[in-house]
Short mmCIF file of C-alpha atoms in Angstrom, two decimals:
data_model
loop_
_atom_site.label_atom_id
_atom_site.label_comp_id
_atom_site.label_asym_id
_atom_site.label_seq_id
_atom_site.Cartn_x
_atom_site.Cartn_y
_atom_site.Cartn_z
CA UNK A 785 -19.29 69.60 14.25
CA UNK A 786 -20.83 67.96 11.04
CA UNK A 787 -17.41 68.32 8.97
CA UNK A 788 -15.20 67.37 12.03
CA UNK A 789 -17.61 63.87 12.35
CA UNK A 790 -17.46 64.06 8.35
CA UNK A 791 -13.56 64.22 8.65
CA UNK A 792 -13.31 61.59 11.42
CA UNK A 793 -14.79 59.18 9.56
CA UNK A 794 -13.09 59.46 6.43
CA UNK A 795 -9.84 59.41 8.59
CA UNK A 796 -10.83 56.05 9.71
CA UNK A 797 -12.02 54.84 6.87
CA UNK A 798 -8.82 55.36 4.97
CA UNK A 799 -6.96 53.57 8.06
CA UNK A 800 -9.10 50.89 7.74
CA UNK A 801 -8.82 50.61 4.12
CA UNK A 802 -4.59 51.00 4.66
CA UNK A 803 -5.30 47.90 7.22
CA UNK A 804 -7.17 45.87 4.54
CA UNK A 805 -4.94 46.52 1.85
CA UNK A 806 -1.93 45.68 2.98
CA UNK A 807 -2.90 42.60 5.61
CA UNK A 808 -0.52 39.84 5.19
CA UNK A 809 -3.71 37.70 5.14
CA UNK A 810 -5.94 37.33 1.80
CA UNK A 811 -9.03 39.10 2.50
CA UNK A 812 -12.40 38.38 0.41
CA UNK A 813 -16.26 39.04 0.71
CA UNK A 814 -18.31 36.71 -1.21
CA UNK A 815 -22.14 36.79 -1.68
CA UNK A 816 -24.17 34.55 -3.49
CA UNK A 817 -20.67 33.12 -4.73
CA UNK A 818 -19.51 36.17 -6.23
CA UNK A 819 -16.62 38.33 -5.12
CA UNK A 820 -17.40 41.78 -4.22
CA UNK A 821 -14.48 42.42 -2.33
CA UNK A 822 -10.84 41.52 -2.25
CA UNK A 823 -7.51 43.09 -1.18
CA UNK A 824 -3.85 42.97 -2.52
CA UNK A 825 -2.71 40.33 -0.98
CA UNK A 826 -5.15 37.41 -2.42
CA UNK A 827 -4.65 39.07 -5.45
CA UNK A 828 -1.12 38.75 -5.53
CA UNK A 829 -1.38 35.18 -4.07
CA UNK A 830 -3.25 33.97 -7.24
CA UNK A 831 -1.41 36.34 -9.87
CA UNK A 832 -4.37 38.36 -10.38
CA UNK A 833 -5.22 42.02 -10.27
CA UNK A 834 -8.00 42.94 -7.69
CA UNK A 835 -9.72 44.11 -10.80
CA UNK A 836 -9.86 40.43 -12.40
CA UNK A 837 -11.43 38.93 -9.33
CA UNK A 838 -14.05 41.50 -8.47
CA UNK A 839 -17.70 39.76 -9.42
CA UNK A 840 -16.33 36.50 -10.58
CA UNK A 841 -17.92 33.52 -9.05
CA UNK A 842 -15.81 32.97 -6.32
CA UNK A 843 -15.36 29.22 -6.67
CA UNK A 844 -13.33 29.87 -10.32
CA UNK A 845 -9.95 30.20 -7.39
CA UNK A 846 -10.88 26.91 -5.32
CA UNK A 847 -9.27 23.58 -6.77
CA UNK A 848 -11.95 21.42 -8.27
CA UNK A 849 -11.57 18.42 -6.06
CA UNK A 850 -12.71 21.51 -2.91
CA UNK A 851 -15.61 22.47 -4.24
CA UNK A 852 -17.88 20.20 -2.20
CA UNK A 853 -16.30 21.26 0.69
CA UNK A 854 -16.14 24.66 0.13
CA UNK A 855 -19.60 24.49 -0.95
CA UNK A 856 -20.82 23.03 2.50
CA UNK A 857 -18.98 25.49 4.64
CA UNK A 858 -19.97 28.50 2.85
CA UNK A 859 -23.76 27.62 2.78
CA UNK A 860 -24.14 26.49 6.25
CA UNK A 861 -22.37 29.39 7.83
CA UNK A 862 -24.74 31.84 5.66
CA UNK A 863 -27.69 29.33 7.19
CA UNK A 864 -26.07 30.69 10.89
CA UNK A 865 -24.51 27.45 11.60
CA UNK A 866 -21.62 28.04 14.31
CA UNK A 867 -19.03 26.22 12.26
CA UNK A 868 -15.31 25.49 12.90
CA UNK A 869 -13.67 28.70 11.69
CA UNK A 870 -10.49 27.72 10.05
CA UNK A 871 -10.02 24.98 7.47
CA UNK A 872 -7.71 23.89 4.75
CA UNK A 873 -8.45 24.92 1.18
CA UNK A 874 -6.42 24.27 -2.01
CA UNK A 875 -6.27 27.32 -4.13
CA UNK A 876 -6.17 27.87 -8.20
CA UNK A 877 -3.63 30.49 -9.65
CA UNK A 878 -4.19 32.25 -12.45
CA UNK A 879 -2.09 29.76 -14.60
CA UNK A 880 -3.41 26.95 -13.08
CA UNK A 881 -0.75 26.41 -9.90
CA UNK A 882 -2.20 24.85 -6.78
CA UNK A 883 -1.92 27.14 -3.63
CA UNK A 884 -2.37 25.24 -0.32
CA UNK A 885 -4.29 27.83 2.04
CA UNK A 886 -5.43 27.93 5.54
CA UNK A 887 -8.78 29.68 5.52
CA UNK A 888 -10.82 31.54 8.82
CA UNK A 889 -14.06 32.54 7.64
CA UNK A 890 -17.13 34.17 9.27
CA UNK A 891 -20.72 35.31 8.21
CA UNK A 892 -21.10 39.10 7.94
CA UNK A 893 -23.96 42.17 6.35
CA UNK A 894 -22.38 43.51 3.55
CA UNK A 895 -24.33 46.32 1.85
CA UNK A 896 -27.55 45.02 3.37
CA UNK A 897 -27.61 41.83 3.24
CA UNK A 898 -26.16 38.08 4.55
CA UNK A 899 -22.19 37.68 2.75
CA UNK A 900 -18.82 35.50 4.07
CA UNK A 901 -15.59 37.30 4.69
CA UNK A 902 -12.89 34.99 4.24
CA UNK A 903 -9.28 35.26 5.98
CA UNK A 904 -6.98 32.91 3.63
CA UNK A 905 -3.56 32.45 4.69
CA UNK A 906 -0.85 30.66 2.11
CA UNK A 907 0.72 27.89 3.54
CA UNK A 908 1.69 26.28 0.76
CA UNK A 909 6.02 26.47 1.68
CA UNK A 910 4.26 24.92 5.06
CA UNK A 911 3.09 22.03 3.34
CA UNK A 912 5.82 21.54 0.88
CA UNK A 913 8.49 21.35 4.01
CA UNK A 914 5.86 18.55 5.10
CA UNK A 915 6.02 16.36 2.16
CA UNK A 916 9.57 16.37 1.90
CA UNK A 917 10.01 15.70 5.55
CA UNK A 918 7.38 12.53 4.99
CA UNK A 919 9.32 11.62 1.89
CA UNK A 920 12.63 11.59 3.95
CA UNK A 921 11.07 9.65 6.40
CA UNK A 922 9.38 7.44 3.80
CA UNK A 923 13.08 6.84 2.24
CA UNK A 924 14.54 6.45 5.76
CA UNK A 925 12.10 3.68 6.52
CA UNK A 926 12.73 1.61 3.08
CA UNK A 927 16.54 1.63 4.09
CA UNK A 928 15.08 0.42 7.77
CA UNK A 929 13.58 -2.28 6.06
CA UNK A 930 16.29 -3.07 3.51
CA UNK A 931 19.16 -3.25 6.16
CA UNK A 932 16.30 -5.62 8.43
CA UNK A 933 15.55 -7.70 5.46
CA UNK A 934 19.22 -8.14 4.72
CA UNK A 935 19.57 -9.63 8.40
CA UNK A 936 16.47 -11.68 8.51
CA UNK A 937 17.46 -13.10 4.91
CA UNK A 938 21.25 -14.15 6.40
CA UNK A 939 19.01 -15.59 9.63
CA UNK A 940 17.21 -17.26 7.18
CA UNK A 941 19.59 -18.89 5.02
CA UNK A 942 22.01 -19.56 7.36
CA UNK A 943 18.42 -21.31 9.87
CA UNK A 944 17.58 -23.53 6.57
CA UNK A 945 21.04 -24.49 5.21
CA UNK A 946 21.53 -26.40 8.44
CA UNK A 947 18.75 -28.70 8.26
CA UNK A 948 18.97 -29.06 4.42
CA UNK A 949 22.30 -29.91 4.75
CA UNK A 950 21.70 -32.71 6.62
CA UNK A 951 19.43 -34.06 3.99
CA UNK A 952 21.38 -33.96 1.51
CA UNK A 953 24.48 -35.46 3.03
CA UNK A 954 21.95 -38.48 4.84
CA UNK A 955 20.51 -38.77 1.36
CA UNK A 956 23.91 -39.08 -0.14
CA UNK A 957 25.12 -41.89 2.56
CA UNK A 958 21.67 -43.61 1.69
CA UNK A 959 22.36 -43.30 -1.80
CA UNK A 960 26.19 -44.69 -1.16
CA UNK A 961 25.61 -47.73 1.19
CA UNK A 962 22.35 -48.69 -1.23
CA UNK A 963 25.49 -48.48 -4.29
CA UNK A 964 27.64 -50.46 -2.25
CA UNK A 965 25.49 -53.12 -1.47
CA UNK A 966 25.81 -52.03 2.43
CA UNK A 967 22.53 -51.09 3.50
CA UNK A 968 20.98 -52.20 6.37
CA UNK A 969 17.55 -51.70 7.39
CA UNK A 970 18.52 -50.33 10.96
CA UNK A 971 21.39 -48.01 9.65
CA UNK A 972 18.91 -46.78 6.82
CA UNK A 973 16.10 -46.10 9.12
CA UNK A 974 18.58 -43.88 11.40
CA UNK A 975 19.10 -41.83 8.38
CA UNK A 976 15.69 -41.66 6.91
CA UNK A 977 14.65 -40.52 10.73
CA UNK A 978 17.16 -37.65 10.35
CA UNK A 979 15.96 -36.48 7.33
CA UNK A 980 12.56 -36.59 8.62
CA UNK A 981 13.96 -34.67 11.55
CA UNK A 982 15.69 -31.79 9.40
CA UNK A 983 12.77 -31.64 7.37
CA UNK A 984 10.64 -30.74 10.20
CA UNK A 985 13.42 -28.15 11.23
CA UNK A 986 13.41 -26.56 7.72
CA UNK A 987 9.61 -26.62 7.99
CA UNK A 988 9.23 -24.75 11.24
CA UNK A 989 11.65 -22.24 9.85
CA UNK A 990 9.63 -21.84 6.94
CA UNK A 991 6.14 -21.24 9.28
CA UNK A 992 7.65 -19.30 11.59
CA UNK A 993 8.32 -17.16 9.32
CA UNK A 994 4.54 -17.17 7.44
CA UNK A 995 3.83 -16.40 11.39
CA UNK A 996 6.26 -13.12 11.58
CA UNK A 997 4.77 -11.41 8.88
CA UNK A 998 0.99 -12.62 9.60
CA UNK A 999 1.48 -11.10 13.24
CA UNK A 1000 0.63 -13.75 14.62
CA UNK A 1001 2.90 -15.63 18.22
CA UNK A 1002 6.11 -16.70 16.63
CA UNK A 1003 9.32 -18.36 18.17
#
């Protein structure tokens, strides 16, 4: 009965150990930030042999700017904290690569005593696909605003060249009948109150327009 249990166990033990090892997840145990445990897969993710991460500090594979967090998460769920369980975590490869990771983690007893198995996930294709699709839509929205800015700037011109226009031509007959000896005060105050009047037009273009891009009412 002894070597059947005996046998048993080593049967599942090398199942489990088949399970571990080839899990398309990274799998490592840290305690007190050192790595005494990790499996193919997180090896292979950071170009590393299992051998080269076993009891290195563990945060010598998280990006610098990470630490903090990393830091946080890893000593409050050793504290028993019930903490979210999965979180985003840039990686460090071997030859200094970034590696965008998903990462479940959860407290556990290893050999005796408190440790964190981490789940990591690479998702790094993920959030590649995500910049370029925000950089498409970035580009997509400057060619928005180009083709808009073309039509508001023909609005525009075609809003002020009206009025001004008008000033210069009344300016020009005020100049002309002033040359020709012709002016009279009524026909020169008809003018000078329609340049006053396309001035204002011009200027309401103008603040209309300071309006539309202060988001403020506008007509």
């Amino acid at each position: 009965e002894s070597k059947r249990v005996h046998a048993e166990l080593s049967k599942s033990a090398r199942r489990f150990h088949s399970l571990v090892e080839n899990a398309a997840e990274g799998i490592i145990v840290a305690q007190d930030r050192t790595v005494k445990y990790c499996n193919l897969q997180i090896a292979a993710m950071l170009d590393y042999t299992p051998q080269e991460m076993l009891w290195q500090d563990f945060f010598k594979f998280i990006h610098p700017e990470d630490h903090n967090l990393v830091r946080r998460e890893y000593e409050e769920r050793l504290s028993g904290q019930q903490l979210t369980n999965s979180y985003s975590v840039r990686l460090v490869t071997k030859d200094g690569q970034e590696r965008y990771t998903s990462v479940n983690s959860a407290r556990i007893d290893w050999e005796g005593n408190p440790a964190t198995l981490v789940l990591i996930t690479d998702i790094t294709q993920r959030r590649l696909a995500q910049e370029e699709i925000r950089r498409q839509r970035e580009a997509l929205a400057r060619i928005d605003r180009a083709a808009v800015m073309e039509q508001l700037s023909g609005s525009i011109a075609h809003e002020l060249n009206q009025p001004l226009t008008g000033i210069l031509s009344n300016a020009q007959a005020c100049e002309l009948l002033i040359k020709n000896g012709q002016a009279s005060s009524v026909d020169m105050l008809e003018t000078i109150a329609d340049i006053v009047s396309d001035t204002k037009r011009a200027g309401n273009v103008i603040r209309n327009l300071r309006d539309l891009y202060r988001n403020q009412s506008s007509e």
